[in-house]
XYZ file of C-alpha atoms in Angstrom:
458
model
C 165.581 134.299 133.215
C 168.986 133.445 133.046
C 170.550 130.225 131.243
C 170.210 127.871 134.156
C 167.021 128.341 136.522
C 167.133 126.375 139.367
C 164.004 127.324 141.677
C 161.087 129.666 140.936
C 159.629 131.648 142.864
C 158.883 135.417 144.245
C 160.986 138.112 145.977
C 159.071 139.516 148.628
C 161.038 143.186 149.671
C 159.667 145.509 152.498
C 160.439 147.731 155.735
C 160.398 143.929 157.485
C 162.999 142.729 155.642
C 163.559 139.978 151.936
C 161.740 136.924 151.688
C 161.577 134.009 149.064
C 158.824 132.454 148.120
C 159.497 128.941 146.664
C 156.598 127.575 144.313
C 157.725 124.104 144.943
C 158.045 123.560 148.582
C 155.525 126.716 149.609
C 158.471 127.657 152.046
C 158.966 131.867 152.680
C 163.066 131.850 153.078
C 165.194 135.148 154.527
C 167.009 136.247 151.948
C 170.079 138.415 151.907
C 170.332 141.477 150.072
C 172.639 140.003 147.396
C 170.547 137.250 146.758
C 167.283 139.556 146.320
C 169.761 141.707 143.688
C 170.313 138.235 142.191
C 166.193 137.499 142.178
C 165.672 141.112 140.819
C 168.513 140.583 138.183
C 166.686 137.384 137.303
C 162.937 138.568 137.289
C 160.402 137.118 135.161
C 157.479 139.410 133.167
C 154.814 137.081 134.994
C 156.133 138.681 138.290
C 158.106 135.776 139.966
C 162.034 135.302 139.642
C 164.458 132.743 139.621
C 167.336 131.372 141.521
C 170.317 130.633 138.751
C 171.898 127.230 138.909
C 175.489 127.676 139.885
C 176.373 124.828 137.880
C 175.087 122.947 134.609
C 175.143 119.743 136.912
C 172.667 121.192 139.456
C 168.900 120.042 138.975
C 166.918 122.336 136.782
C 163.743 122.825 139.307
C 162.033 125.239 137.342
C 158.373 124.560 136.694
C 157.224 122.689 133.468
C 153.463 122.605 132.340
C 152.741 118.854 131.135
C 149.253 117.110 130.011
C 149.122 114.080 132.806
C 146.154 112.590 131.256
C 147.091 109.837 128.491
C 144.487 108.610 126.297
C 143.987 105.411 127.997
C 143.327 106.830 131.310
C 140.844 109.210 130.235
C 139.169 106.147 128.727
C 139.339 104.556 131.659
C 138.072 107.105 133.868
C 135.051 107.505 131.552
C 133.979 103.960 131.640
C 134.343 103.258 135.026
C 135.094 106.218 137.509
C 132.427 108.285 137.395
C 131.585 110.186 140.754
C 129.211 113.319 140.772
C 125.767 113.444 138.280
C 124.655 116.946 137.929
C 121.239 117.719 136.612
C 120.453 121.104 134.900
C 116.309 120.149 135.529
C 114.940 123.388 134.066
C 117.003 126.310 132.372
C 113.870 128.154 133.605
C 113.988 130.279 136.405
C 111.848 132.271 139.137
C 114.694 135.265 139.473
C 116.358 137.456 136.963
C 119.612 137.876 138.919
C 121.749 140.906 137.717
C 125.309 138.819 137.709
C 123.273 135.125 136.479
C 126.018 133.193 133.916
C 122.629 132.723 132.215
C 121.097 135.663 131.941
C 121.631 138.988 129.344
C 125.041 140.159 131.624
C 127.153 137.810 130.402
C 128.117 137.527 126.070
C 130.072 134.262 126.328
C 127.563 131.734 125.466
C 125.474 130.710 122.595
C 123.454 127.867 122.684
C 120.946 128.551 125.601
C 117.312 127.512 125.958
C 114.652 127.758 128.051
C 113.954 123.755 128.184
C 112.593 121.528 130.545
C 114.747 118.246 130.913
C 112.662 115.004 130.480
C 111.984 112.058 132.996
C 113.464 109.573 130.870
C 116.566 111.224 129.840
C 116.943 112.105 133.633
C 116.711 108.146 134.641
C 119.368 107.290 131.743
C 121.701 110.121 132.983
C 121.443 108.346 136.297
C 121.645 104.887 134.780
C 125.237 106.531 133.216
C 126.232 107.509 136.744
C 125.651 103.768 137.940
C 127.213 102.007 134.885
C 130.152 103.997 134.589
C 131.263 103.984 138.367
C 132.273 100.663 138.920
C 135.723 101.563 140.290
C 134.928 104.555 141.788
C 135.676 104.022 145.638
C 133.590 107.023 147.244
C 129.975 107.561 147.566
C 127.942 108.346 144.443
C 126.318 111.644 143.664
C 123.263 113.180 141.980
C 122.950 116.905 142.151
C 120.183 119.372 141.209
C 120.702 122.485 139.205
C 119.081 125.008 137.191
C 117.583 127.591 136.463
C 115.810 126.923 139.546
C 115.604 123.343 140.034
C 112.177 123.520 142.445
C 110.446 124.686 139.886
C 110.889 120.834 138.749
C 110.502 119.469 142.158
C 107.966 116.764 140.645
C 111.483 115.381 138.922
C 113.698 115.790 142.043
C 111.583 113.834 143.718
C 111.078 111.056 141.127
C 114.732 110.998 140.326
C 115.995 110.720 143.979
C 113.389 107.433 144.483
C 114.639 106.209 140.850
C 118.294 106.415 142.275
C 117.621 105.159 145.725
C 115.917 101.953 144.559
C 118.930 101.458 141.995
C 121.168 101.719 144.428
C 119.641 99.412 146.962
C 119.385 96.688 144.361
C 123.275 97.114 143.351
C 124.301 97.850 147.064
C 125.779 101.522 146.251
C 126.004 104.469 148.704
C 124.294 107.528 147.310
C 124.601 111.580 148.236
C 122.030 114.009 147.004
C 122.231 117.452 146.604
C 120.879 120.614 144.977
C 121.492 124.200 143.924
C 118.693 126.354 144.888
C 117.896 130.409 144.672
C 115.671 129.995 148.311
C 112.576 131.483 147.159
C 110.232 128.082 146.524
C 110.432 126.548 150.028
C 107.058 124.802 151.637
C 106.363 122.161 154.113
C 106.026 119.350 151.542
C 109.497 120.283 149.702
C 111.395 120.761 153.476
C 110.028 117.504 154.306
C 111.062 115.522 150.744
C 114.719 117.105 151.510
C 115.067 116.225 155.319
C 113.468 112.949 154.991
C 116.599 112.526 152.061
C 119.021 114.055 153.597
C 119.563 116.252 150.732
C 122.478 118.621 151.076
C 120.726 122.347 150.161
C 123.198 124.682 148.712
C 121.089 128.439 149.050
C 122.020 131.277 147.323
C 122.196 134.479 149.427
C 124.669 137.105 149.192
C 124.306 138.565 152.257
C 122.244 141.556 153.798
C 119.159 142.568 152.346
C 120.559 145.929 151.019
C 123.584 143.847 149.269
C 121.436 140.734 148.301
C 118.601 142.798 146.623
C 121.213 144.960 144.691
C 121.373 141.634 142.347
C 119.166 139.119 143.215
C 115.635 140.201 142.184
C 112.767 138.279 140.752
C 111.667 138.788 136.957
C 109.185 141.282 137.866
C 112.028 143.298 140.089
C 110.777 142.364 143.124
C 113.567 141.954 146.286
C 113.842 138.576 147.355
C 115.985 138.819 150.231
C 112.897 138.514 152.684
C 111.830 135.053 150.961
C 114.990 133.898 151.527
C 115.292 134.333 154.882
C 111.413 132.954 155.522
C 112.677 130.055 153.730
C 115.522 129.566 155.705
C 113.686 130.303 158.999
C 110.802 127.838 158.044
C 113.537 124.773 157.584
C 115.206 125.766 160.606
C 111.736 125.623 162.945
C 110.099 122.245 161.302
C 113.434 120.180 160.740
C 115.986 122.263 162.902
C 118.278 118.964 162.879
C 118.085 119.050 158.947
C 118.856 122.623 158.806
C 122.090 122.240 160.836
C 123.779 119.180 159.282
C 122.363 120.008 155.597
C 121.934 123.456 154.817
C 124.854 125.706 153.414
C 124.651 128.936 151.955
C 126.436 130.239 148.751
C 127.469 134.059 148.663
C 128.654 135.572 145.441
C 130.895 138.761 146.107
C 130.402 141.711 144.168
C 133.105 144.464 143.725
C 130.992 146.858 145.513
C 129.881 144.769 148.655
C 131.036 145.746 152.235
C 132.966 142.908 153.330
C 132.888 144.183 156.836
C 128.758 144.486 156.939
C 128.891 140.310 155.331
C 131.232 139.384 157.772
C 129.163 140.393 160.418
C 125.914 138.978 158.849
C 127.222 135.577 158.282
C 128.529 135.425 161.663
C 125.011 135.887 163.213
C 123.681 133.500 160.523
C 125.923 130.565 161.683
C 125.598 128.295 158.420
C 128.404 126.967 156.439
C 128.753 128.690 153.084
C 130.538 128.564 150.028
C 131.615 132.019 149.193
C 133.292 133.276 145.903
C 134.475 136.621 144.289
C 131.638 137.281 141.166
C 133.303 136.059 137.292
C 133.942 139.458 136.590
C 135.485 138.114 132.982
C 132.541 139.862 130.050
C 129.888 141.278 133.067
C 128.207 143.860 131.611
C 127.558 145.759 135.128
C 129.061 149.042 136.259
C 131.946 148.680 138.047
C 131.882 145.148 137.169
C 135.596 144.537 136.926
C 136.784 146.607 139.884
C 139.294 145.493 142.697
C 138.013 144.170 145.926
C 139.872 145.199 149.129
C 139.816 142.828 151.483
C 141.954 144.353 153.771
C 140.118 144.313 156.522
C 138.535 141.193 156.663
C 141.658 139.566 156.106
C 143.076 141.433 159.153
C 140.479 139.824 161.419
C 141.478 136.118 159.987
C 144.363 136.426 160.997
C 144.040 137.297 164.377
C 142.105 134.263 164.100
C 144.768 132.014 162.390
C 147.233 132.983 164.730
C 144.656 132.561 167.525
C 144.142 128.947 166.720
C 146.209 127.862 164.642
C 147.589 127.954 160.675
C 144.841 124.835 160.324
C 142.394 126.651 161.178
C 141.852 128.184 157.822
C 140.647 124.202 156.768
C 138.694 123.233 159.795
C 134.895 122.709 160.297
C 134.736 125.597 162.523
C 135.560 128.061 159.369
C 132.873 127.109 157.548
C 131.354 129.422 159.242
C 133.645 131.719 158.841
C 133.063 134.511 155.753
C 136.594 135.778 155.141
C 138.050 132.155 155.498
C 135.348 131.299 152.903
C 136.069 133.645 150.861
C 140.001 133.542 151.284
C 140.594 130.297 151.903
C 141.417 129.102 148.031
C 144.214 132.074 147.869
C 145.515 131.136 150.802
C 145.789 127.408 150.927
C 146.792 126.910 147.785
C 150.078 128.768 148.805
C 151.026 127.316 151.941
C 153.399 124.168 152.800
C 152.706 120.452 150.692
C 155.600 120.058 148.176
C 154.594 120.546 144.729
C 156.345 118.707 141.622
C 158.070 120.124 138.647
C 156.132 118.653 136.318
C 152.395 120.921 136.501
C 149.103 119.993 135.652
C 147.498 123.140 136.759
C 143.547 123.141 137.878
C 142.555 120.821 134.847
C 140.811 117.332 135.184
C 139.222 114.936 133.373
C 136.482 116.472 131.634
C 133.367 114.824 133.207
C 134.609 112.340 135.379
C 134.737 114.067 138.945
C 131.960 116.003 137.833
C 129.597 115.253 134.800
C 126.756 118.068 133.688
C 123.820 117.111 131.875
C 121.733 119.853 130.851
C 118.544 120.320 130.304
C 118.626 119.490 126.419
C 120.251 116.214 126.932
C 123.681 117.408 126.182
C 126.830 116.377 128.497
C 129.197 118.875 130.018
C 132.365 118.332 131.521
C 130.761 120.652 134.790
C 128.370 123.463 135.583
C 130.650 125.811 134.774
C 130.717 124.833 131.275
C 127.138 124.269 130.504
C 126.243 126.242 127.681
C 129.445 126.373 125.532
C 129.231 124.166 122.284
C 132.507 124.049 122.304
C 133.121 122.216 125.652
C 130.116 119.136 124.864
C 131.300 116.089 125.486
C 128.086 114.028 124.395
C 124.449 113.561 124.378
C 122.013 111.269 126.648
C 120.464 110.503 122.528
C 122.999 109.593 121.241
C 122.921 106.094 119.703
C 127.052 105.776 119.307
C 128.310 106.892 122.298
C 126.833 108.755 125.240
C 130.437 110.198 126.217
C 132.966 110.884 123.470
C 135.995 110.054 124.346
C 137.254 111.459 121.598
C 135.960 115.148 122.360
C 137.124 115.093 126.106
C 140.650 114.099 124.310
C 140.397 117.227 122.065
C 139.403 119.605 125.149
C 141.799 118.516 127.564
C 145.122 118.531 124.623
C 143.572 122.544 123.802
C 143.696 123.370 127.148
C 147.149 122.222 127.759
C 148.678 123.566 124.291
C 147.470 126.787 125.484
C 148.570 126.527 129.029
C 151.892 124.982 128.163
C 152.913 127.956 125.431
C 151.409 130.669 128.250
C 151.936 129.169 131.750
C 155.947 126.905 131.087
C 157.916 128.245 133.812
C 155.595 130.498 135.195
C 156.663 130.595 139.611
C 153.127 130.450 139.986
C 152.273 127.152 137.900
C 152.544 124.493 140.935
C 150.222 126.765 142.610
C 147.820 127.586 139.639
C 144.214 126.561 139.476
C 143.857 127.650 136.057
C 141.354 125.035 134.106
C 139.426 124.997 130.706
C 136.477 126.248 132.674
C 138.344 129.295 133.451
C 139.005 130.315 129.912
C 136.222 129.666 127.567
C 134.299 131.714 126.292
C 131.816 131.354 123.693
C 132.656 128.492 121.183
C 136.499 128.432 121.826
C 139.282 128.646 124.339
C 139.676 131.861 124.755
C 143.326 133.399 125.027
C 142.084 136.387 126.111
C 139.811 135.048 128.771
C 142.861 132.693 129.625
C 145.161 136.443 130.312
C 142.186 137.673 132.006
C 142.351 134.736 134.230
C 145.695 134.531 134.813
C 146.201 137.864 136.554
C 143.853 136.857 138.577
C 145.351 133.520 139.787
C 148.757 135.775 139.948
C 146.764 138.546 142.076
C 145.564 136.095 144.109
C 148.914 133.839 144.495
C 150.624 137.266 145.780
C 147.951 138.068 148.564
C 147.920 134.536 150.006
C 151.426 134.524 149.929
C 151.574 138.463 151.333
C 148.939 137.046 154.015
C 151.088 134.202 154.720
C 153.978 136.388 155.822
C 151.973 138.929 157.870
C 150.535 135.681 159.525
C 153.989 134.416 160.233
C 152.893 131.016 158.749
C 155.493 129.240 156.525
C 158.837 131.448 157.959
């Protein structure tokens, strides 16, 4: 690396000519061919290089990984900042989906159930939410997970009027929402959610060859037809609900045809949420394998250069599937100045989101729910519903970890690299942290590869 490193970053060397990618600014920079030799004579084994300082008195801008989040402000947060409830109403569920986190394709955790979560400890997690919110400026929110949450739909529904009176009497803005597998739909549950505006999140990964591949009830059955009846019954009897409300989630697997879900999602017209399968302990063939998304990425940005670089963040590419899919590698790597000191992806363990699962117990977020290791508390417990204490220990492991693997790393002001990321079972896992991190470096060099064929960022 050199004994004085002054910006990291990555050499980018092809038939177009030398490029530098700086971490910090985001800024691709023409390099000349001296300079690259310097970059190459200066490489780092995570993939980036460095720019020496020419002097000892030049500022050392090489990235540092530091824990931002003092004791006192995690206290803080806990007692009076809370923003988004989630509620894990059943671990029961109507599907037996191939890729489920919670099914028997997945070793990593070790304290699942099969409960039911009670009406009382549901009205004291939202009681929580109230209590500890007082400073929080934006609108509070209650979501509904599972499992399948409308299997519970008698809760929903008595939670949402339980919140809604609460927060008429203290004067507080409240969002719903809910996690759903699309299968349970009637005319009594459309009309509950329109009549609440509750945002719908619907799980459907795309055609009905690729969706049933994975998503198949417990007795095998497809499901992709009951999804789209479901979506097709919301759209006729509340067609205003269905536009402003509805959003579909699509989980990529390795082996899907990008092309054949671009198309499909373009005739849908829904916004979606769409993300690349946790490949990380998937028992599934071909589970691991690369994804080429070559060509879809070729047709976003004709589109990006069509209408602009901000087009990748706009409303209209909601709708879009590759800019769904793409849009985290990309963005992440273009323009906004970044600082020295890095915090990564991490936050405060259960104060932007706060999980309470079915059993009572309190995780920092969904993606955490079922890992001893990561509970932060219990809705029973007669000392302390959050413990500070615990969210302390989490968030110092994570950053011990990150700090000995990640310090100086050209991707660090760029990384999204959290606790959720790399746990696995009952501990932070350092090989489920490696596993991660060549994927956040993978990623890092396509947006920033996609950046340059865009001609976005120099």
């Amino acid at each position: 690396m050199g004994d004085w490193p002054v910006f990291a970053g990555k050499l980018f060397n092809d038939e177009n000519g030398r490029k530098f990618y700086n971490s910090l600014s985001g800024e691709l920079t023409d390099v000349s061919e001296n300079l690259a030799n310097v970059c190459r004579v200066h490489s780092d084994p995570r993939g980036g290089c460095f720019l020496p300082r020419t002097n000892s008195a030049a500022a050392d801008m090489s990235p540092r990984i530091v824990n931002p989040y003092e004791a006192e402000k995690i206290s803080n947060s806990l007692q009076s900042r809370l923003r988004l409830l989630i509620l894990e109403l059943t671990q029961n569920c109507n599907l037996a989906c191939a890729y489920c986190i919670d099914g028997d394709a997945y070793q990593q955790k070790n304290c699942m159930t099969r409960q039911n979560m009670r009406r009382r400890d549901a009205f004291r997690a939202v009681d929580l939410l109230f209590e500890r919110s007082s400073e929080q400026k934006n609108p509070l929110s209650i979501s509904f997970y599972g499992g399948e949450p409308l299997l519970r739909f008698h809760l929903l529904r008595d939670v949402v009027a339980y919140a809604r009176k609460r927060g008429e009497v203290e004067e507080r803005q409240l969002v719903f929402g809910m996690t759903t597998n699309g299968t349970l739909f009637d005319e009594r549950i459309i009309d509950f959610l329109a009549d609440n505006e509750v945002h719908c999140l619907i799980s459907l990964d795309g055609t009905a060859t690729i969706h049933d591949s994975f998503r198949r009830s417990r007795k095998g059955e497809a499901t992709f037809n009951k999804v789209m009846a479901g979506l097709d019954l919301i759209r006729l009897r509340r067609p205003e609900y269905y536009q402003r409300f509805i959003q579909i989630s699509v989980v990529v697997m390795p082996t899907a045809d990008l092309d054949a879900l671009q198309v499909f999602f373009d005739a849908l017209d829904l916004p979606m949420k769409a993300n690349f399968v946790e490949s990380y302990g998937l028992d599934l063939e071909n589970g691991a394998a690369k994804i080429d998304v070559g060509s879809i990425a070729a047709g976003l940005r004709t589109r990006m250069q069509e209408n602009g670089p901000d087009y990748i963040e706009s409303a209209r590419s909601d709708r879009d599937f590759a800019a769904c899919l793409l849009r985290s590698l990309i963005g992440r790597m273009q323009g906004d100045g970044k600082s020295v000191e890095c915090g990564l992806g991490q936050c405060i363990p259960g104060v932007s989101r706060l999980l309470m699962a079915a059993d009572g117990w309190f995780y920092p977020c969904e993606k955490l729910a079922g890992h001893s290791f990561a509970r932060i508390g219990h809705i029973g417990s007669k000392k302390a519903l959050l413990e500070e204490e615990r969210v302390n220990r989490l968030v110092q492991d994570f950053y011990d970890l990150a700090e000995r693997k990640c310090d100086g790393c050209w991707l660090a002001p760029r990384c999204s690299m959290c606790l959720a990321l790399c746990v696995s079972g009952d501990l932070v896992s350092e090989d489920k942290f490696d596993y991660c991190c060549r994927g956040q470096r993978a990623g890092g060099n396509f947006g920033v590869e996609f950046l340059r064929a865009t001609g976005i960022g120099g």
